[in-house]
Amino acid sequence: MIGKDIQYACRLLKAGQLVAMPTETVYGLAGNALNPRAVAAIFAVKNRPSFDPLIIHLPDFPSFAPYIATVRPELEALARAFLPGPLTLLLEKSSLVPDLVTAGSPRVAIRVPAHPVARELLGQLDFPLAAPSANPFGYISPTTARHVEDQLGAKIPYILDGGPCTVGVESTILGFESGRPVIYRKGGLAIETIEKVVGEVAVKPYSSSNPQAPGMLKSHYAPSVPFFLAAALHRYPAGAVLIRFREYKPGWPEAQQHLLSPSGDYEEAARRLFALMRELDGSGAPAIVAELLPEEGLGRAVNDRLRRAAAQG
Ligand code: TXA
Ligand code: MG
């Protein structure tokens, strides 16, 4: 059921049940992170392998304290600049965080969502919410309540509707290695913006077997129909649709092209990406072809999703 009743969502979560909640990035499938049965239910509903750890969500930075082992000096500056917002911090965990949540890793991923509905919900709970994106494992992430309903509606008691997500791609994940900041997932907070606060950051490449980030698999976000990155000279099936950034491609029927942002705005492109991929996936087109955006700002996060949607295995 879709609705806007925050109190009802609270009661369900306190009773150990799952609720889909809006965040500014994508919708999350939330449950009490300290309740092993709720956490197990999240993995089951998503069909997610248990080696892929979950992000926990808290109302503010001060409430991180019980769940992390130490506060490093850079953290305060990052928190002041970017929380609440589309940034997830990967930190040494305390013993309060169940191993099931982190898939046995000594680090826990924590985020403070900026969406007003998520904030109100978290403010009323005395436990963190574990919440992966509310999609079946490996599929496109949901950016409306309806997207969640379409795929998980029959498996969860309630979907809290907070309108379409304003960022539209998942949070940027940042951790530290030997004291230096490292990005593990490009996301809704641009790398350039983070670098203004902490200086140069390294970006960890994805792999199918990266022990630092077990869930950040190369192949993800895959539609059901074949998905390709545009390449010169490649021939696509007749009727294939093309996703482009700002201008139509000459020589390809305009009715089969979809622009992410005619004004060239990376944030608009990120906001529209997943909804467009879902729409095209269900449109009857035999294939989807996408052209990469310039590698800057949120263009990097969009490109990351396009590359992974096109990756095999
Ligand atoms: O924007 C977001 O981050 C959304 C909203 C709902 O908050 N959540 C989200 O969760 O994208 P999910 O589970 O779809 O993606 C989380 C990623 C996974 O790739 C997972 O492997 C990684 O974060 N992750 C979580 N905890 C980790 C940990 N302890 N160590 C390494 N990677 C971790
Ligand atoms: Mg996800």
XYZ file of C-alpha atoms and ligand atoms in Angstrom:
347
model
C 0.000 0.000 0.000
C 1.217 3.504 -0.853
C 0.475 6.337 1.591
C 1.768 9.382 3.422
C 1.231 8.326 7.025
C 4.565 8.782 8.807
C 3.116 7.621 12.151
C 1.938 4.366 10.601
C 5.368 3.824 9.055
C 6.919 4.414 12.494
C 4.687 1.843 14.127
C 5.516 -0.753 11.496
C 9.259 -0.135 11.845
C 9.074 -0.324 15.648
C 7.294 -3.665 15.269
C 10.208 -4.993 13.169
C 8.439 -4.681 9.813
C 9.793 -3.155 6.595
C 8.700 0.134 5.023
C 9.825 1.726 1.762
C 10.852 5.309 2.464
C 11.636 8.263 0.261
C 15.086 9.837 0.331
C 16.423 12.588 -1.905
C 18.575 10.054 -3.797
C 16.384 6.967 -4.373
C 13.675 5.156 -2.387
C 15.040 2.855 0.329
C 13.724 -0.421 1.726
C 13.977 0.343 5.436
C 14.046 -1.799 8.559
C 15.431 -1.585 12.101
C 19.202 -2.049 11.630
C 19.539 -3.470 15.159
C 16.851 -6.123 14.667
C 18.358 -9.212 12.985
C 14.969 -10.395 11.729
C 14.204 -7.067 10.078
C 17.654 -7.044 8.474
C 17.223 -10.620 7.244
C 13.845 -9.632 5.756
C 15.495 -6.801 3.776
C 17.897 -9.275 2.140
C 15.035 -11.677 1.432
C 12.645 -9.098 -0.100
C 15.361 -7.699 -2.383
C 16.732 -11.122 -3.189
C 20.077 -9.627 -2.246
C 23.119 -11.809 -1.558
C 24.120 -11.637 2.117
C 27.707 -10.617 1.210
C 26.414 -7.217 0.059
C 26.308 -4.919 3.130
C 23.623 -2.321 3.946
C 23.833 1.420 4.590
C 22.389 2.593 7.913
C 20.451 5.869 8.084
C 20.504 8.264 11.044
C 18.853 11.634 11.723
C 22.074 13.631 12.202
C 25.840 13.452 12.685
C 25.862 13.483 16.522
C 23.796 10.282 16.512
C 26.647 8.411 14.718
C 28.585 8.173 18.014
C 27.257 4.851 19.392
C 27.778 3.107 16.042
C 31.337 4.110 15.156
C 34.630 3.220 16.814
C 36.471 6.541 16.473
C 35.789 10.019 15.134
C 38.484 11.095 12.716
C 39.158 14.833 12.412
C 38.154 15.068 8.707
C 34.714 13.756 9.612
C 33.533 16.877 11.358
C 34.325 19.016 8.327
C 32.597 16.592 5.951
C 29.555 16.382 8.193
C 29.312 20.141 8.542
C 29.595 20.677 4.804
C 27.436 17.853 3.445
C 25.065 16.315 6.015
C 22.198 15.855 5.643
C 22.710 15.063 1.971
C 23.695 12.485 -0.657
C 26.947 11.404 1.032
C 27.502 8.022 2.748
C 30.488 7.659 5.065
C 32.250 4.318 5.438
C 33.636 4.194 9.007
C 35.055 1.748 11.561
C 32.017 0.271 13.273
C 31.289 -0.267 16.977
C 30.064 -3.600 18.310
C 26.472 -2.278 18.343
C 26.224 -2.660 14.566
C 25.244 -6.251 13.715
C 27.663 -8.158 11.462
C 24.737 -9.037 9.226
C 24.363 -5.334 8.335
C 28.016 -4.952 7.306
C 28.349 -8.472 5.862
C 31.088 -9.141 8.378
C 33.138 -6.052 7.484
C 34.677 -3.983 10.313
C 33.343 -0.858 8.563
C 29.771 0.442 8.509
C 28.282 2.739 5.854
C 26.231 5.580 7.389
C 24.162 8.271 5.769
C 21.882 11.155 6.830
C 19.191 11.646 4.193
C 17.992 15.191 3.479
C 14.434 14.298 2.440
C 12.003 15.906 4.930
C 9.876 12.736 5.235
C 12.929 10.549 5.928
C 14.176 13.078 8.469
C 10.883 13.168 10.300
C 10.719 9.373 10.354
C 14.290 8.982 11.631
C 13.732 11.677 14.243
C 10.988 9.584 15.817
C 12.961 6.346 16.048
C 15.595 5.359 18.585
C 17.361 2.969 16.207
C 19.067 3.408 12.811
C 17.312 2.271 9.648
C 19.139 -0.134 7.367
C 17.976 0.750 3.869
C 19.257 -0.412 0.505
C 17.601 0.931 -2.620
C 14.054 -0.489 -2.804
C 14.495 -2.542 -5.997
C 15.087 -6.237 -6.646
C 18.850 -6.876 -6.538
C 20.591 -5.854 -9.769
C 17.684 -3.866 -11.271
C 17.225 -0.108 -11.755
C 16.769 1.851 -8.500
C 13.334 3.413 -7.772
C 12.828 7.182 -7.766
C 9.051 7.234 -7.156
C 6.711 5.364 -4.788
C 5.102 3.839 -7.851
C 8.412 2.294 -8.976
C 8.619 0.553 -5.598
C 4.991 -0.566 -5.758
C 5.503 -2.070 -9.230
C 8.192 -4.458 -8.036
C 8.005 -4.887 -4.277
C 4.412 -3.847 -3.552
C 3.254 -7.388 -2.842
C 6.148 -8.101 -0.455
C 6.046 -5.152 1.946
C 3.261 -3.698 4.096
C 3.764 0.009 3.355
C 5.374 2.441 0.914
C 5.749 5.941 2.304
C 5.244 8.367 -0.568
C 7.468 11.447 -0.541
C 7.127 12.374 -4.203
C 9.772 11.916 -6.909
C 13.385 11.904 -5.675
C 15.110 15.232 -6.257
C 18.663 13.872 -6.714
C 17.782 10.634 -8.497
C 21.051 8.681 -8.214
C 22.338 7.001 -5.048
C 24.590 8.678 -2.522
C 28.317 9.072 -3.058
C 30.163 6.614 -0.785
C 33.364 7.867 0.824
C 35.755 6.126 3.212
C 39.362 6.450 4.281
C 42.413 4.325 3.525
C 45.603 5.130 5.483
C 43.901 8.375 6.474
C 43.239 9.421 2.859
C 39.717 9.897 1.477
C 38.587 7.328 -1.086
C 35.371 7.291 -3.140
C 33.815 3.817 -3.449
C 30.715 4.832 -5.389
C 30.187 7.934 -7.513
C 26.828 9.387 -6.590
C 24.626 12.372 -5.877
C 27.368 14.502 -4.327
C 29.911 15.524 -6.999
C 33.558 14.615 -6.410
C 34.587 18.187 -7.249
C 32.370 19.458 -4.420
C 33.879 17.015 -1.910
C 37.418 17.939 -2.960
C 36.771 21.555 -2.019
C 36.471 20.381 1.597
C 38.955 17.498 1.961
C 41.377 18.033 -0.912
C 42.104 15.453 -3.566
C 40.237 12.160 -3.265
C 41.066 8.820 -4.876
C 38.370 6.888 -6.739
C 38.278 3.123 -6.317
C 37.367 1.220 -9.452
C 34.520 -1.281 -9.366
C 35.092 -4.944 -9.800
C 33.251 -8.201 -9.502
C 35.471 -9.162 -6.586
C 36.604 -6.093 -4.681
C 36.863 -7.152 -1.030
C 36.774 -3.486 0.074
C 33.328 -2.978 -1.400
C 31.726 -6.357 -1.895
C 28.433 -5.096 -3.217
C 29.719 -2.618 -5.740
C 29.556 -5.044 -8.559
C 30.485 -4.118 -12.062
C 27.129 -5.175 -13.454
C 24.076 -3.500 -11.906
C 21.084 -1.301 -12.739
C 20.326 -3.593 -15.657
C 17.037 -3.211 -17.576
C 15.397 -6.370 -18.926
C 15.960 -5.467 -22.579
C 19.514 -5.375 -24.021
C 21.328 -2.181 -23.009
C 24.355 -0.857 -24.911
C 26.751 2.052 -24.665
C 26.806 3.823 -28.019
C 29.850 2.894 -30.075
C 30.786 4.063 -33.543
C 29.990 1.610 -36.322
C 27.959 -0.680 -34.114
C 24.617 -1.768 -35.579
C 21.640 -1.938 -33.212
C 18.286 -3.683 -33.715
C 15.743 -1.667 -35.719
C 13.573 0.310 -33.286
C 16.324 0.652 -30.657
C 15.931 3.814 -28.573
C 18.765 6.201 -27.795
C 19.406 8.051 -24.502
C 21.446 11.216 -24.965
C 22.420 14.151 -22.768
C 21.266 17.374 -24.439
C 20.888 17.233 -28.232
C 19.353 14.878 -30.747
C 21.765 12.812 -32.785
C 21.541 13.503 -36.500
C 20.626 10.438 -38.534
C 18.675 8.661 -35.752
C 14.846 9.069 -35.748
C 13.988 11.774 -33.199
C 10.945 9.820 -31.996
C 13.376 7.116 -30.848
C 15.609 9.499 -28.910
C 15.310 10.687 -25.312
C 17.237 13.630 -23.922
C 18.224 13.663 -20.237
C 18.553 17.446 -20.118
C 18.095 19.671 -23.169
C 19.520 22.579 -21.143
C 22.692 20.597 -20.362
C 22.092 20.403 -16.614
C 23.835 17.394 -14.993
C 21.537 17.486 -11.969
C 18.454 17.282 -14.147
C 20.043 14.394 -16.056
C 20.702 12.500 -12.796
C 17.175 13.192 -11.550
C 15.607 11.786 -14.746
C 17.906 8.860 -15.488
C 16.348 5.927 -13.626
C 12.726 6.851 -14.412
C 13.631 7.103 -18.097
C 15.452 3.749 -18.067
C 12.408 2.095 -16.476
C 10.024 3.735 -18.919
C 12.066 2.620 -21.925
C 12.486 -0.864 -20.462
C 8.716 -1.294 -20.507
C 8.121 0.489 -23.817
C 8.485 -2.460 -26.155
C 11.705 -1.127 -27.696
C 13.976 -4.069 -28.605
C 17.103 -2.419 -27.154
C 18.281 0.702 -25.339
C 21.437 2.510 -26.411
C 22.982 5.255 -24.273
C 25.633 7.824 -24.960
C 27.939 8.839 -22.105
C 27.875 12.408 -20.727
C 30.970 14.551 -20.196
C 32.926 13.256 -17.154
C 32.250 16.107 -14.755
C 29.931 16.902 -11.873
C 27.018 14.483 -11.622
C 27.780 13.435 -15.210
C 30.227 10.994 -13.597
C 27.519 9.334 -11.495
C 25.202 9.099 -14.519
C 27.995 7.549 -16.611
C 28.758 5.087 -13.831
C 25.135 3.864 -13.869
C 25.096 3.665 -17.683
C 28.350 1.682 -17.777
C 27.139 -0.746 -15.152
C 23.740 -1.148 -16.809
C 25.614 -2.140 -19.990
C 28.160 -4.410 -18.257
C 27.826 -8.153 -18.635
C 28.449 -10.210 -15.500
O 21.454 6.820 -1.765
C 21.640 5.748 -1.203
O 22.731 5.454 -0.712
C 20.443 4.776 -1.134
C 19.377 5.387 -0.241
C 18.207 4.459 -0.030
O 19.933 5.777 0.983
N 20.878 3.501 -0.651
C 21.600 2.648 -1.421
O 21.824 1.404 -0.838
O 21.997 2.924 -2.511
P 22.311 0.142 -1.663
O 22.299 -0.969 -0.666
O 21.508 -0.035 -2.861
O 23.787 0.453 -2.009
C 24.714 0.512 -0.953
C 26.101 0.208 -1.419
C 26.265 -1.241 -1.817
O 26.977 -1.291 -3.023
C 27.074 -1.817 -0.681
O 27.932 -2.842 -1.091
C 27.840 -0.632 -0.161
O 26.969 0.444 -0.311
N 28.128 -0.794 1.260
C 27.272 -0.720 2.288
N 27.889 -0.989 3.446
C 29.180 -1.229 3.146
C 30.312 -1.596 3.905
N 30.259 -1.769 5.233
N 31.493 -1.775 3.250
C 31.548 -1.619 1.902
N 30.509 -1.300 1.121
C 29.337 -1.100 1.736
Mg 21.098 -0.425 -4.783
